[in-house]
Each structure stands twice: as C-alpha cells, then as structure tokens.
Coordinates of C-alpha atoms in Angstrom, one line a residue:
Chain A
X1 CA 6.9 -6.5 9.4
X2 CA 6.9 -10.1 9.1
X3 CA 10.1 -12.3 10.1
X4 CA 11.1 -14.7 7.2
X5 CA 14.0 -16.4 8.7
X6 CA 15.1 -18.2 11.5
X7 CA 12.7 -19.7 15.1
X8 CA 10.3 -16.6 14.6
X9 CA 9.7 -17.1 11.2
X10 CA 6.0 -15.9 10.2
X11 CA 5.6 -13.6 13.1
X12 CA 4.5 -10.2 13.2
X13 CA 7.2 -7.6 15.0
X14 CA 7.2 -4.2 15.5
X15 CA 11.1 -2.0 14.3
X16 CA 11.5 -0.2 17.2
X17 CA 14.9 1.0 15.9
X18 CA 17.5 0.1 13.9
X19 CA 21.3 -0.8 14.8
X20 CA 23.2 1.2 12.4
X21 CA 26.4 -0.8 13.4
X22 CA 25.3 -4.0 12.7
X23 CA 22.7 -3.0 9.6
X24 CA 19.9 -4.6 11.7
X25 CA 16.5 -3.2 12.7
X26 CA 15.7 -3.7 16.3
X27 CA 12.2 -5.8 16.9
X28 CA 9.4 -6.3 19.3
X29 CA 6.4 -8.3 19.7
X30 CA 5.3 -7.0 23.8
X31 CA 5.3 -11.1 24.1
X32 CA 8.3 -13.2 23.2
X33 CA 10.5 -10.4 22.5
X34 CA 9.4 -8.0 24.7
X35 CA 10.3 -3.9 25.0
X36 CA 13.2 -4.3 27.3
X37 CA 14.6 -6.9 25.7
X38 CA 14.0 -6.9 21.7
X39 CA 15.0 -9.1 18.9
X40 CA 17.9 -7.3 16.0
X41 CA 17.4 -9.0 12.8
X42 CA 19.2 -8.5 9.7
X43 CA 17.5 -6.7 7.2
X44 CA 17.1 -9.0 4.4
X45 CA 15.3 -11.5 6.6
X46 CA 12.1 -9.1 7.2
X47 CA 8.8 -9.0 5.6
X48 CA 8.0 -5.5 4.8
X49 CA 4.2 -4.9 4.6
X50 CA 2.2 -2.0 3.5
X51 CA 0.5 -1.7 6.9
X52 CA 1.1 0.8 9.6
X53 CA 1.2 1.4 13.5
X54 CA 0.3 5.2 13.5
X55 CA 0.7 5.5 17.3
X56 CA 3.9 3.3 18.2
X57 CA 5.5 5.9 15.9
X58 CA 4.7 8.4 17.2
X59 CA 5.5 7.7 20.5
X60 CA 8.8 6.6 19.3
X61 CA 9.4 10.2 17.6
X62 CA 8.8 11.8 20.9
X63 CA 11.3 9.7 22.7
X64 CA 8.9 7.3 24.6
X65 CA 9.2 3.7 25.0
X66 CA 5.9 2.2 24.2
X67 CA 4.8 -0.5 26.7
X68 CA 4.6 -4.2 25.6
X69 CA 0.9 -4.3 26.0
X70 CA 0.5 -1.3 23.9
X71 CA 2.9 -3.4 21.4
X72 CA 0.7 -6.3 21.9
X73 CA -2.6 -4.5 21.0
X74 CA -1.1 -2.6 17.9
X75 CA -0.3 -6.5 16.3
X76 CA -3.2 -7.6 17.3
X77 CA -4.9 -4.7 15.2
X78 CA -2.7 -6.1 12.4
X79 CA -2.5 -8.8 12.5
X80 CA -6.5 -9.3 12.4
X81 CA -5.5 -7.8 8.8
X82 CA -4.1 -10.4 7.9
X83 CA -1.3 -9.7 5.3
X84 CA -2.0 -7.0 3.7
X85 CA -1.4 -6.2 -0.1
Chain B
X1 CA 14.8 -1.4 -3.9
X2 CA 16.9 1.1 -5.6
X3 CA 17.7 0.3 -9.5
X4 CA 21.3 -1.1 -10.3
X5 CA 21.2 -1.7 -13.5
X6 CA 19.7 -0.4 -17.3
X7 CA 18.2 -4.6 -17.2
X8 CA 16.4 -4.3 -13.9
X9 CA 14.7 -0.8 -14.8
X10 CA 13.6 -2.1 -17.9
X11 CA 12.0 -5.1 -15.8
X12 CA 10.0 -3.1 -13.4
X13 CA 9.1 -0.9 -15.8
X14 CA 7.6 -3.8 -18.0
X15 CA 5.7 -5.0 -14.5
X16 CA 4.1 -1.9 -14.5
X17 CA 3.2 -1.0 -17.7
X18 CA 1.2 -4.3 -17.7
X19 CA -0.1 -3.3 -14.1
X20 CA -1.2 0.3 -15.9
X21 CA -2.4 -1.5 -19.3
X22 CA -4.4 -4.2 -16.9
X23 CA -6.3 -0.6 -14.9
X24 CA -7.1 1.1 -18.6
X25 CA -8.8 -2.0 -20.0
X26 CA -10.7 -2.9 -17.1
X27 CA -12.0 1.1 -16.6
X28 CA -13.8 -0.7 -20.2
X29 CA -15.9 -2.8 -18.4
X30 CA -17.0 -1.0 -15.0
X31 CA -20.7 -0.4 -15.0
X32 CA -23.6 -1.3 -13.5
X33 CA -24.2 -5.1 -13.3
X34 CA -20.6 -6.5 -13.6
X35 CA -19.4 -8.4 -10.6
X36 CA -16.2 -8.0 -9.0
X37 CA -15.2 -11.4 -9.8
X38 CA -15.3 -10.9 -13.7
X39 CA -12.8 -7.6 -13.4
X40 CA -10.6 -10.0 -11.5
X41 CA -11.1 -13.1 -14.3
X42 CA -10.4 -10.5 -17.0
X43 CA -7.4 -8.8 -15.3
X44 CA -6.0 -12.5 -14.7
X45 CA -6.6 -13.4 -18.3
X46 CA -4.7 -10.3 -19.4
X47 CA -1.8 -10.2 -16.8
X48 CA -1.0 -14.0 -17.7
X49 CA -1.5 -13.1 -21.7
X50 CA 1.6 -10.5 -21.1
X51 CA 4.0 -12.8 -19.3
X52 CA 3.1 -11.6 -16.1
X53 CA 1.9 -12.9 -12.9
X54 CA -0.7 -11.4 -10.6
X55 CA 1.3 -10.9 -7.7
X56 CA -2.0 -10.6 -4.7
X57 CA -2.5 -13.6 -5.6
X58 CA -1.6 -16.5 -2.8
X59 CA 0.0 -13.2 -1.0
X60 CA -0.1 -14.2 2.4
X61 CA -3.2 -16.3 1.6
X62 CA -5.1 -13.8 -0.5
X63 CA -6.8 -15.8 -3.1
X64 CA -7.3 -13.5 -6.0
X65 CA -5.9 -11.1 -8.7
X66 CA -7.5 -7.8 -7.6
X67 CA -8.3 -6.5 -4.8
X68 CA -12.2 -4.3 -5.5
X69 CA -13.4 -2.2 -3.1
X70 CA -16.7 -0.7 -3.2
X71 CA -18.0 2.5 -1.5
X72 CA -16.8 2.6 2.2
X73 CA -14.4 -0.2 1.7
X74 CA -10.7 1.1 1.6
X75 CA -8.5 -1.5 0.2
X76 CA -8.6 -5.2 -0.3
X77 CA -11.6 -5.9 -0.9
X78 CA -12.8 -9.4 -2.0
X79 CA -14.0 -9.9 -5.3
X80 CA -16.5 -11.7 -5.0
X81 CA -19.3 -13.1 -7.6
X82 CA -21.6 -11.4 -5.1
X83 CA -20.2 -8.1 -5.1
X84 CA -22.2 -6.5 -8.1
X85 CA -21.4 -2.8 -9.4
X86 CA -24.5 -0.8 -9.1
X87 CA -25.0 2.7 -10.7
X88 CA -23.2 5.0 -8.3
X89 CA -20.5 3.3 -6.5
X90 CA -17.7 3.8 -6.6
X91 CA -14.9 1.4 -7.2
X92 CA -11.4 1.1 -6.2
X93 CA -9.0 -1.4 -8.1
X94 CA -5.9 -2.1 -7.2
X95 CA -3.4 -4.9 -9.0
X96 CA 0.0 -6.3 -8.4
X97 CA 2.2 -7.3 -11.1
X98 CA 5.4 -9.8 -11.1
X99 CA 7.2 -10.2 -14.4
X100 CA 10.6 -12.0 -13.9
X101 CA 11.1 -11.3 -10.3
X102 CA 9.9 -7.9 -10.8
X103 CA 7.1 -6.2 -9.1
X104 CA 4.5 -2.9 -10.3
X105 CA 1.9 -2.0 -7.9
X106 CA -1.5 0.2 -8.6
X107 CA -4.6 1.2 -7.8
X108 CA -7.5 3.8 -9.2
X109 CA -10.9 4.6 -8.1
X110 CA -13.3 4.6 -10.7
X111 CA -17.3 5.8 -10.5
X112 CA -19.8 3.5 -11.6
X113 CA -22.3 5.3 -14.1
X114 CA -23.3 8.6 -12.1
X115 CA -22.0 9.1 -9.0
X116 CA -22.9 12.0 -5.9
X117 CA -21.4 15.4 -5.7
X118 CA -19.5 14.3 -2.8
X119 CA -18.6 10.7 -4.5
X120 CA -17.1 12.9 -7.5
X121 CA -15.4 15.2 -5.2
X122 CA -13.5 12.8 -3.0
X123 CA -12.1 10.8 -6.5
X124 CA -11.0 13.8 -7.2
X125 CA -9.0 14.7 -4.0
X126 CA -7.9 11.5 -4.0
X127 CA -6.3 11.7 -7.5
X128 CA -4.8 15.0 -7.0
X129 CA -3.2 13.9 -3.5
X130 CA -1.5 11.2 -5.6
X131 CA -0.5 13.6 -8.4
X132 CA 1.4 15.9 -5.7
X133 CA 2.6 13.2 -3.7
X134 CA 4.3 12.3 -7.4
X135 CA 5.5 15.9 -7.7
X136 CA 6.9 16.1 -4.5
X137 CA 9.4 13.4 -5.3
X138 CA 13.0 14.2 -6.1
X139 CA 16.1 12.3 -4.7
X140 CA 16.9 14.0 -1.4
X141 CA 13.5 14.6 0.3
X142 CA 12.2 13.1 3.2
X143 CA 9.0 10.4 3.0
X144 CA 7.6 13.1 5.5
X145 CA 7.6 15.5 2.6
X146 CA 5.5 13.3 0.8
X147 CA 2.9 12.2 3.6
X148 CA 2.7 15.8 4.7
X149 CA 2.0 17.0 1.2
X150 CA -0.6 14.2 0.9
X151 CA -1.9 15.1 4.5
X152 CA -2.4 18.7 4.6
X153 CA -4.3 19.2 0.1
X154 CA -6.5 16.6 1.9
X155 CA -7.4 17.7 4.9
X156 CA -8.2 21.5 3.5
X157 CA -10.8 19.8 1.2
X158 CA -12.7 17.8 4.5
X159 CA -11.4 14.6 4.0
X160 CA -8.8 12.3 5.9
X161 CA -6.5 10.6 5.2
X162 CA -6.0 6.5 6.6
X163 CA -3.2 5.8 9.1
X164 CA -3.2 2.1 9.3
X165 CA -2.2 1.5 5.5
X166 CA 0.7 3.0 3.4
X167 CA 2.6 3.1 0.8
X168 CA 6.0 1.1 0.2
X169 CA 9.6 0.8 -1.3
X170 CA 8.9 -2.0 -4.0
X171 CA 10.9 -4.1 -6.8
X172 CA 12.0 -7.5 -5.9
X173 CA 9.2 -8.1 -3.5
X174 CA 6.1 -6.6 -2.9
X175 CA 6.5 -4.4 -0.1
X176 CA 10.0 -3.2 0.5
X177 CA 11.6 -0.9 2.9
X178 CA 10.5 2.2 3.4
X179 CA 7.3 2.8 4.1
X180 CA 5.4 5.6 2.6
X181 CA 2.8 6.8 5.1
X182 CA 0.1 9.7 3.7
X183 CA 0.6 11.4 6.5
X184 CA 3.7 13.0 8.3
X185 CA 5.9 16.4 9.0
X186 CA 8.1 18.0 6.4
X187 CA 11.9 16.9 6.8
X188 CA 11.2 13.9 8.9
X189 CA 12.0 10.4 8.0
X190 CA 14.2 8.4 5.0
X191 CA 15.9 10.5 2.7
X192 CA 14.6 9.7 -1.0
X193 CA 18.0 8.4 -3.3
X194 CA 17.8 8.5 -6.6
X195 CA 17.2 5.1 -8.5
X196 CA 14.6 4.3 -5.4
X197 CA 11.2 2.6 -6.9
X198 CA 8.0 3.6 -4.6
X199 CA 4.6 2.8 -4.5
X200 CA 2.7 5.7 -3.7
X201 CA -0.8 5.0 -2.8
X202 CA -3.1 7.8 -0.8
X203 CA -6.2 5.7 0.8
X204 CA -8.7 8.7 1.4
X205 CA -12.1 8.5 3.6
X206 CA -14.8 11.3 3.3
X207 CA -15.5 11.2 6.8
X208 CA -13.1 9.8 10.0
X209 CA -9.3 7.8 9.1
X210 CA -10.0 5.5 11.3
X211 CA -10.8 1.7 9.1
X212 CA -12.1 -2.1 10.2
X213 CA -10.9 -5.0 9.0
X214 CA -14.5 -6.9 7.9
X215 CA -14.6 -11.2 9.1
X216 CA -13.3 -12.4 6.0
X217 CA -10.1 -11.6 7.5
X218 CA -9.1 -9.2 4.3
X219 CA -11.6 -6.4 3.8
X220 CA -10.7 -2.9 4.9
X221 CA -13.8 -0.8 5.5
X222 CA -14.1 2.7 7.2
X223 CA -15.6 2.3 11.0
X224 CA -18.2 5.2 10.4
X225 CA -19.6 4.0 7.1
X226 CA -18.0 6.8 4.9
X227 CA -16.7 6.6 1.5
X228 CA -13.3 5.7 0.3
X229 CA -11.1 6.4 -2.3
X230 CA -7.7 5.0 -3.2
X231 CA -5.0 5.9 -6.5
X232 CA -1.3 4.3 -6.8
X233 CA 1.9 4.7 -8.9
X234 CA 4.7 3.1 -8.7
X235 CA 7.7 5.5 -9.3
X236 CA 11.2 5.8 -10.1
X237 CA 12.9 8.4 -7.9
X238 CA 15.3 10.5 -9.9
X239 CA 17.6 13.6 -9.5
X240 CA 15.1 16.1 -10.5
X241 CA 11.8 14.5 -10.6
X242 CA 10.1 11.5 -10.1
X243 CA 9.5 9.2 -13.3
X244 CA 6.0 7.3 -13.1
X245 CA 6.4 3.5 -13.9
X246 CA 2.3 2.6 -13.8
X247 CA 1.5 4.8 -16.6
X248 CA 0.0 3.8 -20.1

C-alpha cells in the first residue's frame, strides 16, 4: 500500500500486521521503517492497491519474520510497477 | 467499502453499469486494424457522455482511459496508436469508472477475428474462473474461498494463475481494503460482510504466473512469452449470493 498522510506520504509499505487495539495496520519498508521497528498507521490514511507480495505472505502465514532486505526487494518489484490500476 | 445506504448503492451501481455499457459497445469495434488508442478515445467519449469519469486516468500517473492488453500482456497495457489489433489476438480491456465519488471496476478479454484453440480455451477458463469466483461469494466466506476456488478450476485446465496482481474492496476509491488474491486456501483470510463491494478480477497465463513489468513503467507482460487472459466484476456481497454491479 501507499501512505497518503503525514512525513511518508507517497511511499510504498508493506502491512505486516494490524493492531486491532488501535485500528491501525502495522508497516514496513526494510529501509526507513525497518522489520524490528515498523510504522502503525491509521487505516484511512493508506493507499490500497491492487498489487500483491505473494511471498511476504506467506511467510507471514507460517509465522516468520521476513527480513528487511527481503522487504526491500518485494517494493522494489512493485514499485517498478508503478501504481497499478 | 461496505454499502450504508439505499443512495450509495444506487451510486456504485450507476458507476458500473456505465463501466459494463462502456465493455459491450467497445466489443463493437474490436477487429483487426483498430488501434488501442481509438477503443480508449471511444470509451472516453462515452464514459464522459454518461456523467462519468474515467477513473485510470491520471491514477498514479497513468495517462489514459483503458488499460488494453494484447496477447502475453496481463494488465495495463498502454494504448497506444501503435498497438494495432491483428486477426488473432487476443485483447483484454479493462476500465474504471467514477460517477459522484463512486467507483465500478472491469475488465474482459475479447478475441480478435479467429483466434487458436489454445487462445479460445484460456478466454474461456478465464471467464469461468470469474463466474465461480462470483458464485462463491456470500457474506461470511473467507477471500481464501474465493482465491482457492479461482486457483484450483484453473490449474486443473493447465493454466496459472498471476500472484503479483489481485483483486480489491472498492467504492469510494479505487482500490480498497481487502485484497482479493486468485489464489489462496479455503477458510483463510477476511471474512466477506454483507453490503461489501469487490472487484473480482482473475489475471490468467497459459504457461508460468510469474509477470514483467515492460520500461514504460506500466505494462504487465508474462516473463515466458505466454498468453494472458483477464475478466472483472465488481460485486455486491449479500446474505445469500453475490449481486453483480458490472453487468448490462
């Protein structure tokens, strides 16, 4: 997804998980918000997008942490693609 | 976004029956020799006739109403003046809608003239993958239920399904929360609530899932040449069923 509010704004993250106390999903770039310490944004000032990192999901699913530079390379991928629509 | 009101379903539902009336009258005018551009000058002309506005365009930068992809390109595809159906291609259109701060989403591969066996076949897959993805939808199932559904009809005809695009909640913006993937195990993920409006949208390659993005920055294409076929609804989710929005 794509932040649309605040410093960030216009960057691509990863939701890495969601803070069900605080309705906020939990982000991560691998660079400025890295793995250990992420970024929890309120909902409603995300970017959706209709694109898809197949294997940070999974890995989440199983329980593992992905690494930052895995992160990094699944953006990248992405972000290449530019928006998406 | 999940409907409120009587006001806002009658708005999304007016996005997309312009997005479903924009599909039907360009299917008129794909065959051999018309250029990509033209579809998208026509579908402009008619979204803006109907009060709408073509919501691709100036999304994130992407400069036109439709996004037309040819053969082995998966989804938004340029259309350029360059880009000239030829008999048997196959063609995948897919248009945005926004009509007072609503938005419809679809997409549908058409053949070009005659096309290959295999060209027929995978438009076919494609189609019916949508059409049970669509069946499968009932408030209370997962958006695994859906991607698995999608995943394992097309798989058992020897084709795959693409992991790095899916589909998307959508109503007051384009792409909403959640996201749809075709893919996925039975039970898993968000649970479907009734008044929930999805875009459903199975991207299907004959030969590997795995897609490159072309230099133009916005072209989707599969890495092993293969062909590629894409449909979309958008949908209500209801108790019992799922009501399709993109349909004439």
């Amino acid at each position: 997804m794509i932040s649309k509010a605040g410093k960030d704004k216009g960057r691509y993250f990863v939701i890495v998980g969601v803070d069900l106390e605080g309705d906020r999903l939990v982000l991560c770039d691998g660079e400025k918000r890295s793995i250990e310490r992420p970024k929890k944004k309120n909902i409603i000032h995300v970017q959706f997008t209709n694109q898809f990192l197949e294997d940070i999901r999974n890995m989440l699913l199983r329980g593992e942490i992905p690494s930052n530079s895995e992160v990094r390379s699944g953006l990248r991928r992405l972000t290449k693609k530019e928006g998406g629509v | 976004m999940v409907i409120s009101s009587q006001k806002e379903l009658d708005l999304i539902s007016s996005a997309c029956k312009i997005v479903a009336e924009t599909l039907f009258k360009l299917k008129n005018y794909i065959k051999p020799g018309v250029s990509a551009l033209y579809l998208d000058k026509i579908a402009e002309r008619y979204i803006l006739s109907r009060g709408g506005f073509p919501a691709f365009k100036g999304y994130r930068g992407y400069p036109a109403t439709l996004c037309v992809s040819v053969n082995n390109e998966v989804v938004h595809g340029l259309p350029l003046q360059t880009k000239i159906l030829r008999e048997g291609d196959i063609v995948s259109i897919d248009v945005g809608v926004r009509y007072k701060g609503y938005y419809g989403d679809g997409a549908w591969t058409f053949p070009v003239g005659r096309v290959s066996k295999e060209a027929e076949k995978l438009i076919d897959v494609t189609k019916k993958a949508l059409d049970l993805a669509v069946s499968t939808v009932r408030a209370g199932v997962t958006i695994g239920d859906i991607g698995s559904v999608v995943q394992e009809y097309v798989e058992s005809q020897g084709f795959s399904v693409v992991r790095d695009y899916a589909g998307h909640g959508i109503g007051k913006e384009l792409h909403e929360f959640p996201q749809i993937p075709n893919f996925g195990k039975r039970g898993k993920g968000p649970v479907l609530e009734e008044g929930m409006v999805l875009a459903i949208e199975p991207m299907v390659n004959a030969g590997s899932y795995e897609v490159e993005v072309l230099l133009d920055g916005w072209t989707v294409v599969t890495k092993d040449g293969s062909l590629s076929a894409h449909f979309e609804h958008t949908i209500l989710v209801r108790r019992e069923d799922a009501l399709v929005l993109t349909s004439i």
